[in-house]
Tab-separated table of C-alpha atoms (C1' of nucleotides) in Angstrom:
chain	number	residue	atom	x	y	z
A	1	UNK	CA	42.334	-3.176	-1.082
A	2	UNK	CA	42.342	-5.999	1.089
A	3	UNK	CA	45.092	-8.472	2.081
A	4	UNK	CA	43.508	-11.595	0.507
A	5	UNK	CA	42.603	-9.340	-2.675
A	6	UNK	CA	46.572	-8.158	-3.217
A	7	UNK	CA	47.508	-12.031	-2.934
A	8	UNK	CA	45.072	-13.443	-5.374
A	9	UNK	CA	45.843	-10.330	-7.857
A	10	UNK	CA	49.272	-11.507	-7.580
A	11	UNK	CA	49.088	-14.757	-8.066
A	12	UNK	CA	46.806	-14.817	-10.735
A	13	UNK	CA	48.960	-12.148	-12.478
A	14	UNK	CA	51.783	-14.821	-12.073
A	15	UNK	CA	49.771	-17.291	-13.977
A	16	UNK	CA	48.867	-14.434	-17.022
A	17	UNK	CA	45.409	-14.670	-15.050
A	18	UNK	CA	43.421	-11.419	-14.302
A	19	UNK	CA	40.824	-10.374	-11.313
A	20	UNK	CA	38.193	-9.869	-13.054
A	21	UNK	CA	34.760	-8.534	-11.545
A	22	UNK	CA	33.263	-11.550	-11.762
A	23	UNK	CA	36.409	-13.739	-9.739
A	24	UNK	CA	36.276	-10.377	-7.225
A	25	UNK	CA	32.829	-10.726	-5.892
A	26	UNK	CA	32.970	-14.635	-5.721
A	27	UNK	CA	36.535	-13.503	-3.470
A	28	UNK	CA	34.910	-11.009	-1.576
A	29	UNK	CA	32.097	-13.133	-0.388
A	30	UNK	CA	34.410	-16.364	0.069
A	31	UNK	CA	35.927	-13.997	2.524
A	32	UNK	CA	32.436	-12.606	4.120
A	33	UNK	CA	31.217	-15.986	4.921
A	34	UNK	CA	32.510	-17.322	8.183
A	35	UNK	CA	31.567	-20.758	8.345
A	36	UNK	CA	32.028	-23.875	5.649
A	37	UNK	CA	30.055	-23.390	2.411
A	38	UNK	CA	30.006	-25.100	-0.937
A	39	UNK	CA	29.931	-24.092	-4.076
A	40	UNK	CA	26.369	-23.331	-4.532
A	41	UNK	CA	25.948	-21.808	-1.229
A	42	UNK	CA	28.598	-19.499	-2.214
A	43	UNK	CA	26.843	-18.323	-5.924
A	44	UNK	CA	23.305	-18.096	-3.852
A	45	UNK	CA	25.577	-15.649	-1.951
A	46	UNK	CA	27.081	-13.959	-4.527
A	47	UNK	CA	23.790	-13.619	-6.924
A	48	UNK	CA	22.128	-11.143	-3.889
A	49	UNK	CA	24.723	-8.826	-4.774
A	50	UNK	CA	25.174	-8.993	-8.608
A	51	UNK	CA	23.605	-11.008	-11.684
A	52	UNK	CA	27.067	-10.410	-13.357
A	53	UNK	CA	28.396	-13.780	-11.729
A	54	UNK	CA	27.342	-17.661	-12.891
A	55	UNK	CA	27.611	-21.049	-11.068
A	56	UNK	CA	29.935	-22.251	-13.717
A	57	UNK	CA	32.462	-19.100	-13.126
A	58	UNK	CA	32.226	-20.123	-8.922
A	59	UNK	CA	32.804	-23.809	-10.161
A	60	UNK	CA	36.260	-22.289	-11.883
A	61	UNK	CA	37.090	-19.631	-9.343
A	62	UNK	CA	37.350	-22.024	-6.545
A	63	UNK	CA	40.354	-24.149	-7.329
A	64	UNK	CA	42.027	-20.865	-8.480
A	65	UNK	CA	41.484	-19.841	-4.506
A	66	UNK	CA	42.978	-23.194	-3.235
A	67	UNK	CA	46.149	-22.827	-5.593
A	68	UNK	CA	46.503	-19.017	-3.991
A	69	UNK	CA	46.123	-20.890	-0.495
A	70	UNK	CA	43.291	-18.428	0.232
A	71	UNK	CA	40.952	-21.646	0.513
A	72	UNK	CA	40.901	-24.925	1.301
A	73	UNK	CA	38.808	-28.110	1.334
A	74	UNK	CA	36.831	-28.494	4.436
A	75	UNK	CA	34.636	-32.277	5.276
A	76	UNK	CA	33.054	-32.928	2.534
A	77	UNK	CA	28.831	-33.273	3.371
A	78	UNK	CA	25.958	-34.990	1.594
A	79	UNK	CA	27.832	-35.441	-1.778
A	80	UNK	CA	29.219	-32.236	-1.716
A	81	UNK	CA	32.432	-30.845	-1.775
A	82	UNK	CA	32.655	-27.523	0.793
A	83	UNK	CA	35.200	-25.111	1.163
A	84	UNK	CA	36.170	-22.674	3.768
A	85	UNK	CA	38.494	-19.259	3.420
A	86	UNK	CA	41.609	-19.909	5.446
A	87	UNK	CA	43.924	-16.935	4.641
A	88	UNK	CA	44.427	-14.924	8.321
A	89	UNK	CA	43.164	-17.702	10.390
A	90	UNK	CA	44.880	-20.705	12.158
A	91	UNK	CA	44.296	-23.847	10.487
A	92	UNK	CA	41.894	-26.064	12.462
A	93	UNK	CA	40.661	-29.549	13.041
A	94	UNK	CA	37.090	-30.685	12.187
A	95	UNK	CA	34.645	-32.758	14.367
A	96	UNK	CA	31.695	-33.644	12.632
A	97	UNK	CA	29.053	-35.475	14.235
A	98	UNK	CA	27.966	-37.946	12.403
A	99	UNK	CA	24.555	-37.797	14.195
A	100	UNK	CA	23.460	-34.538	14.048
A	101	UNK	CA	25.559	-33.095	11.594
A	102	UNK	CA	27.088	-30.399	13.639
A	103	UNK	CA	30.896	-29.510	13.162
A	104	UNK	CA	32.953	-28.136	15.643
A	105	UNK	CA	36.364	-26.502	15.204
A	106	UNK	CA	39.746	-26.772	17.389
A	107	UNK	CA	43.114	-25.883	16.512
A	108	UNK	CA	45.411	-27.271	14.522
A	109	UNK	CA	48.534	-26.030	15.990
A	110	UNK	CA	49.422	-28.167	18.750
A	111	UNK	CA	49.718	-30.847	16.267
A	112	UNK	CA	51.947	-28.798	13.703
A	113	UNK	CA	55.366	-30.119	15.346
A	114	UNK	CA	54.924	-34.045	14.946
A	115	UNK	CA	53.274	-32.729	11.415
A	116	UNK	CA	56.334	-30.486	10.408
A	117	UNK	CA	58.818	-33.708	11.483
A	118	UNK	CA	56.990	-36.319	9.912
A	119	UNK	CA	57.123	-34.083	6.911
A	120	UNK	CA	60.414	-33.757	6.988
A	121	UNK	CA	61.363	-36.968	7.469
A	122	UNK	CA	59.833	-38.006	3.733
A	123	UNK	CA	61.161	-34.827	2.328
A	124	UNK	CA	57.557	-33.353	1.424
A	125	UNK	CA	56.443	-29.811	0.998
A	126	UNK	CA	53.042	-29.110	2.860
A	127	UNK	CA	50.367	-27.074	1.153
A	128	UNK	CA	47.390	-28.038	3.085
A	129	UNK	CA	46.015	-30.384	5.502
A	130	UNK	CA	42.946	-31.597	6.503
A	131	UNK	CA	42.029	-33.451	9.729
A	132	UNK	CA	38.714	-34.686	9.958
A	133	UNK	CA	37.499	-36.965	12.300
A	134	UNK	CA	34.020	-38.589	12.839
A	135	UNK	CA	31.844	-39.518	15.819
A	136	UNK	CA	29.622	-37.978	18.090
A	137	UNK	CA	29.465	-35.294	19.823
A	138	UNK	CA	28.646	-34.866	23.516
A	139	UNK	CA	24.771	-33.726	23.058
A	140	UNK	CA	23.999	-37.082	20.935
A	141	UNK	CA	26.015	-38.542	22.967
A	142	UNK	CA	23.949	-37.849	25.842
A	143	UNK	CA	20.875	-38.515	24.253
A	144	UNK	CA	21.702	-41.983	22.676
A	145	UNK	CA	22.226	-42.723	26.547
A	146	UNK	CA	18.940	-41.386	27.432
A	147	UNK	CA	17.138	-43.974	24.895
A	148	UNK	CA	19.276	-46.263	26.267
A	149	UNK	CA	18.273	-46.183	29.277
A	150	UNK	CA	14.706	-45.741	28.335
A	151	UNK	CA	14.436	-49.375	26.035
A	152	UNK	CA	15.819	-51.269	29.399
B	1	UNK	CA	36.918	-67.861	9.456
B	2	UNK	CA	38.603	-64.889	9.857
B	3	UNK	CA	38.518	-62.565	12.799
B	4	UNK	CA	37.125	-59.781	10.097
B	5	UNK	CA	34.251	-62.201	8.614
B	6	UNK	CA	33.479	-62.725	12.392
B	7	UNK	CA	33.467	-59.136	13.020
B	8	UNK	CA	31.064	-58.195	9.674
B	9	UNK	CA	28.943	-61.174	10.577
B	10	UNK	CA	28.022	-60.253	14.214
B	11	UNK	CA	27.473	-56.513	12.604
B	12	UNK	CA	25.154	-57.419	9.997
B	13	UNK	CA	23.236	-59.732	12.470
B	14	UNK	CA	22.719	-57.159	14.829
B	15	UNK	CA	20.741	-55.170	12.065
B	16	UNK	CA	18.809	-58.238	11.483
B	17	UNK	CA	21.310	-58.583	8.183
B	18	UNK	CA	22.838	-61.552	6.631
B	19	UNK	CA	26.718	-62.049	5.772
B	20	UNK	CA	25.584	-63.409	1.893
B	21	UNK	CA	28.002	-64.549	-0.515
B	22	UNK	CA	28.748	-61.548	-2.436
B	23	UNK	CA	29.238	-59.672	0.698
B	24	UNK	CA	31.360	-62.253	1.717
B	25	UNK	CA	33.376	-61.851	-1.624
B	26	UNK	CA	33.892	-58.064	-1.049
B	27	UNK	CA	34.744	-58.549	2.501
B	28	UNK	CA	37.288	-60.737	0.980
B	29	UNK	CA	38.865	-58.501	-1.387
B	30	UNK	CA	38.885	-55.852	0.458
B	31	UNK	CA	41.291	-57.049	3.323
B	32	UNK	CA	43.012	-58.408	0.032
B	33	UNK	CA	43.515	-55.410	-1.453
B	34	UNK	CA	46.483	-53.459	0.937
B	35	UNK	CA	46.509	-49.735	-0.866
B	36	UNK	CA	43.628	-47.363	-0.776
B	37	UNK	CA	40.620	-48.497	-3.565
B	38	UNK	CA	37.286	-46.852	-5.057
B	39	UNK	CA	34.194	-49.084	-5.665
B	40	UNK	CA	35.147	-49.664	-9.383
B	41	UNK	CA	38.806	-50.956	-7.848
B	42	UNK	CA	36.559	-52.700	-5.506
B	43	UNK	CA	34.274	-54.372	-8.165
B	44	UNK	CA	37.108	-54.887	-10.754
B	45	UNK	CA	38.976	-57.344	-8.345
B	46	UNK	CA	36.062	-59.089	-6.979
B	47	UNK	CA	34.859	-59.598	-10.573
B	48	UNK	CA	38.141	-61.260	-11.281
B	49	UNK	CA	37.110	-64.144	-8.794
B	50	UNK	CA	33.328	-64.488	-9.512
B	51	UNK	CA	30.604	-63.250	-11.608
B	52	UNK	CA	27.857	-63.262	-8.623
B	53	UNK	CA	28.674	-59.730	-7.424
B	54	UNK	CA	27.341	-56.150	-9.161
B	55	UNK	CA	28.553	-52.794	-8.849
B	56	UNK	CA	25.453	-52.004	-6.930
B	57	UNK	CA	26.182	-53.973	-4.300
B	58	UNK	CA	29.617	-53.215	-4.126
B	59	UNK	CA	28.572	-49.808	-3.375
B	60	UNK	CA	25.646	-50.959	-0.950
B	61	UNK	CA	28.232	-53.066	1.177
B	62	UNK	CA	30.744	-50.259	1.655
B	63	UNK	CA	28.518	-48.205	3.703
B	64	UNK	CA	28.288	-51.392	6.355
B	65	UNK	CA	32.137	-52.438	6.181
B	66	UNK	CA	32.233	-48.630	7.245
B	67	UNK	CA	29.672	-48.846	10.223
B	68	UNK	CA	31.250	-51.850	10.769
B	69	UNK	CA	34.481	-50.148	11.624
B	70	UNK	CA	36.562	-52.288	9.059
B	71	UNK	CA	36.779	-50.090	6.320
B	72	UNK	CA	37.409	-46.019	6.587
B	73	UNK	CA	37.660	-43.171	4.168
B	74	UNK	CA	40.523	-42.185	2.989
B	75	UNK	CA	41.424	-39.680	0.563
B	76	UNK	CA	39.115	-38.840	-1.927
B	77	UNK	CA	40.698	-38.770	-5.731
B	78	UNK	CA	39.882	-37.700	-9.055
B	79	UNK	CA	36.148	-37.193	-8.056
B	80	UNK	CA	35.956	-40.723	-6.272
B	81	UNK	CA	35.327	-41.409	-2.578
B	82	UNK	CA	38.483	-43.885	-1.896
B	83	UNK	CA	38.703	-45.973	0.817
B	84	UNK	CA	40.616	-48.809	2.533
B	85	UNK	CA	40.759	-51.458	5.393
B	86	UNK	CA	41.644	-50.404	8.845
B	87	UNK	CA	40.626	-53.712	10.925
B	88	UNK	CA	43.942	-54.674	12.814
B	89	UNK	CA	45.706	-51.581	10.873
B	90	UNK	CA	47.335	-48.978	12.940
B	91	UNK	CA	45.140	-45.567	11.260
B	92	UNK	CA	47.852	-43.292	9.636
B	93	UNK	CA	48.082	-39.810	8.044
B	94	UNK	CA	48.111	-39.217	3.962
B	95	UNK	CA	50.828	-37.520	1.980
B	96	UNK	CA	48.526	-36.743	-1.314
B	97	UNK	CA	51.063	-35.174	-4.115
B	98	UNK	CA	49.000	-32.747	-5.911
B	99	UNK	CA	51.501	-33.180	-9.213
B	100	UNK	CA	52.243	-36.975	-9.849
B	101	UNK	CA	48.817	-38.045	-7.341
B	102	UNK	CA	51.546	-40.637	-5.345
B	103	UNK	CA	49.948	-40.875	-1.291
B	104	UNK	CA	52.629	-42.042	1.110
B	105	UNK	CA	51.202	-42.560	4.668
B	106	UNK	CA	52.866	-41.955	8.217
B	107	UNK	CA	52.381	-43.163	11.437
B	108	UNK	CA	49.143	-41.201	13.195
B	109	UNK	CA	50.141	-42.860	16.406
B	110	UNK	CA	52.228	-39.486	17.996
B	111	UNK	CA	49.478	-37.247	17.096
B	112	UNK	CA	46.981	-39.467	19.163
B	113	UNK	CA	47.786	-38.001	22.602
B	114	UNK	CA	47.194	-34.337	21.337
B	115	UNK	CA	43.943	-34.941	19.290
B	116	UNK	CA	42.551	-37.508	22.749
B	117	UNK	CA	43.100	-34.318	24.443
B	118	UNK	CA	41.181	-32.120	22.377
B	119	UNK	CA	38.297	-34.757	21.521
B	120	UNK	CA	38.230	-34.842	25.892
B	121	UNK	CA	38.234	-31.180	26.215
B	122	UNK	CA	35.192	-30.977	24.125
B	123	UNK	CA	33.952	-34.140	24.714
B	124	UNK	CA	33.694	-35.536	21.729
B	125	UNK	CA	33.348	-39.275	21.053
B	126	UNK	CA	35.797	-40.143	18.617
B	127	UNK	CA	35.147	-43.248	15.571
B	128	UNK	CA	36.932	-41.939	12.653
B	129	UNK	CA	39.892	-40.314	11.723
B	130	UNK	CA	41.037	-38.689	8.842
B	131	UNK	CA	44.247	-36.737	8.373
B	132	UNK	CA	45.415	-36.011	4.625
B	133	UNK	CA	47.944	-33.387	3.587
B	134	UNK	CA	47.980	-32.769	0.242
B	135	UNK	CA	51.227	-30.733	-0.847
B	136	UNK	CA	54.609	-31.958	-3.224
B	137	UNK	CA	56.580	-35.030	-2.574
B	138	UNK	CA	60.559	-34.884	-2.811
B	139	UNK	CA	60.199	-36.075	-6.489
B	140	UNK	CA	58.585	-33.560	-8.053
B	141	UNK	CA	59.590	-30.911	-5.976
B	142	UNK	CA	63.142	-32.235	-7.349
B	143	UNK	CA	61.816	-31.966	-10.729
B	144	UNK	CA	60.156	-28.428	-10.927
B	145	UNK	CA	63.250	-27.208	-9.696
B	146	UNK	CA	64.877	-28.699	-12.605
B	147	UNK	CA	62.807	-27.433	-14.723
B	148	UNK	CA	62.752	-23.842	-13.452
B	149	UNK	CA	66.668	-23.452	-13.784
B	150	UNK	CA	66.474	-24.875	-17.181
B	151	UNK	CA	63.869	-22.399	-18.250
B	152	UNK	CA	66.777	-19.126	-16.788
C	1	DG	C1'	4.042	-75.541	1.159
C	2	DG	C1'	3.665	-70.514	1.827
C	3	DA	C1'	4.196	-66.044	4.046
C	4	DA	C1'	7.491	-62.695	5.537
C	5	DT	C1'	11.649	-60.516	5.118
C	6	DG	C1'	16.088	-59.506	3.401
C	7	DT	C1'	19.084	-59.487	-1.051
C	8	DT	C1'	20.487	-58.919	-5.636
C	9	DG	C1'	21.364	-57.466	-10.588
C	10	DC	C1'	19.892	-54.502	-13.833
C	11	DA	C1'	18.784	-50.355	-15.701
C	12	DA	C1'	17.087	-45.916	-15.057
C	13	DC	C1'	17.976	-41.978	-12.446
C	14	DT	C1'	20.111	-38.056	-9.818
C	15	DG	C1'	22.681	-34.281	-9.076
C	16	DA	C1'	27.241	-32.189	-8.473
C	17	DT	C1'	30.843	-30.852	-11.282
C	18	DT	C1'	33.041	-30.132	-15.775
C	19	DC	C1'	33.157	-28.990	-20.456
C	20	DT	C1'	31.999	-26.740	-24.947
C	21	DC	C1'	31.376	-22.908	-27.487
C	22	DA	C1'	30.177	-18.639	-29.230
C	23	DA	C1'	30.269	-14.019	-27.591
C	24	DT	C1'	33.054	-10.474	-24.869
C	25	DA	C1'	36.554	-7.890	-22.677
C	26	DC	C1'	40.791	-6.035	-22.593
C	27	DA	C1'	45.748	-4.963	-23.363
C	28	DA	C1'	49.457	-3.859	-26.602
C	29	DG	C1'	50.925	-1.987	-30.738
C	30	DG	C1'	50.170	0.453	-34.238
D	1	DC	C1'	40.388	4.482	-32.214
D	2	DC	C1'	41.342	0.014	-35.333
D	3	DT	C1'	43.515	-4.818	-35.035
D	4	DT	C1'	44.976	-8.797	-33.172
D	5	DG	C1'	45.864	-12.142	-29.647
D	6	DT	C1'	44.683	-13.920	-25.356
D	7	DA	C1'	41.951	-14.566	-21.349
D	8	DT	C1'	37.030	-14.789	-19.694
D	9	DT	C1'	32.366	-15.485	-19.367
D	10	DG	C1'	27.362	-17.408	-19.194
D	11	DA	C1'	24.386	-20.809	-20.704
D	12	DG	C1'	23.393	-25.082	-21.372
D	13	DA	C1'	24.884	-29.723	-22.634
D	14	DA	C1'	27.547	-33.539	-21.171
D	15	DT	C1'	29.678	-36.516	-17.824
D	16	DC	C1'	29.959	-39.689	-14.449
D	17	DA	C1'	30.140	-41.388	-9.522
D	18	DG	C1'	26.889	-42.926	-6.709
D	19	DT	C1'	21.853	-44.189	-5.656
D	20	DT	C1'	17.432	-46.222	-6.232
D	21	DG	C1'	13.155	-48.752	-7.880
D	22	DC	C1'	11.855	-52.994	-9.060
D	23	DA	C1'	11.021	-57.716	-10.187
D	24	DA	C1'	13.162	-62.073	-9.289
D	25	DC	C1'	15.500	-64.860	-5.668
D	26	DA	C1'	16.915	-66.846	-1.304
D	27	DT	C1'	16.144	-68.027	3.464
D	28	DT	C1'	13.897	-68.676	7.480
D	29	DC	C1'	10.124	-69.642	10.180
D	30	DC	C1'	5.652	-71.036	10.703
DNA sequence: GGAATGTTGCAACTGATTCTCAATACAAGG
DNA sequence: CCTTGTATTGAGAATCAGTTGCAACATTCC
């Protein structure tokens, strides 16, 4: 059995919940899927392996996943919420473009120490964090110039 | 007039737009306002000074304060997009308690060097930034504790 | 004045997420 | 292998934040 499969077992168990079949392959494909989904990506996902799953189960599954700190929120896109599986891999920050759409990922890590001491300093426990930021990336960037320079 | 109503009006006439008078009431309100709001928040207020205003158009303004660069995002709650005034507002980092829903906000200021570096190594041109942790503030933490030894 | 263009309130709509409910599964204790 | 209590599920209905179409206005520029 996998790592994130023996913590959400656990936790679940501490809760009086079960892993069921249904919460297992909506787990197993959280944890196949490498980039940011939401929750319907995730049940088109899911359905290719097994009928035995619906989009209202995925809908309840999810938070479960957060509260077991196997997943977290990612940016948020067109009116949807998305997730990503975090369990194993460094916490990162997100650049989205708000141009093309394109996210790109960097790590989170060099900013845990002012984190961890701001933290401190107001006394509160961290579960997750999410740093987002907007703009444009280098491509758009480049082109807007190009346009620019082509009105003039 | 203030430097803000100078700032939205030189926007919106750029885009061939017109600062109107309920625009110019939700401007208003919203540098009024000095926590985090959703539209409703918004509208409520602004209704409580004049009629001439609907929730449409509090909803169509927000997107312009935002490309403006007056308003920003900030954490989303209960299934609402929240958001609040940054104009002449150092940007800061959210404390969201997941039990009693209390934000507290830091300074973002010491994590700017780290996160210019990154947007530089990737060269990424930065508008928008958005760092919420969501976790347990002293409070509660204080409280389940309480409540776990009483339940031994 | 009158055309052109931007704006607004209202109400209808959209679509993601949540909820309800009746049917199932499953464990524990006979 | 019944019985009972509790957790779970799928399907579809309900909810509700946010968006949009539209007819009526407002402004500006001939």
């Amino acid at each position: 059995m996998q790592d994130y499969e023996k913590i959400f077992k656990a936790f679940l168990a501490g809760k009086g919940l079960k892993l069921t079949m249904p919460r297992r392959y909506i787990l197993e494909e959280v944890f196949r899927l490498h980039e940011h989904f939401n929750a319907e990506d995730l049940y088109a996902k899911v359905k290719l392996v097994t009928r035995d799953v619906s989009l209202a189960t995925v809908y309840r599954t999810l938070p479960l996943l957060m509260e077991a700190g196997l997943v977290q929120h990612a940016l948020r896109s067109s009116g949807r919420d998305r997730f990503e599986h975090i369990y194993g891999h460094p916490k990162h920050v997100h650049w989205l473009c708000r141009n093309c759409g394109a996210i790109q990922e960097t790590d989170l890590q060099a900013l845990m120490p002012v984190i961890k001491k701001q933290a401190d300093a107001i006394r509160f426990k961290t579960d997750d964090i999410e740093l987002s930021i907007r703009g444009i990336c280098w491509k758009c960037a480049l082109l807007e110039n190009e346009n620019h320079i082509e009105k003039e």
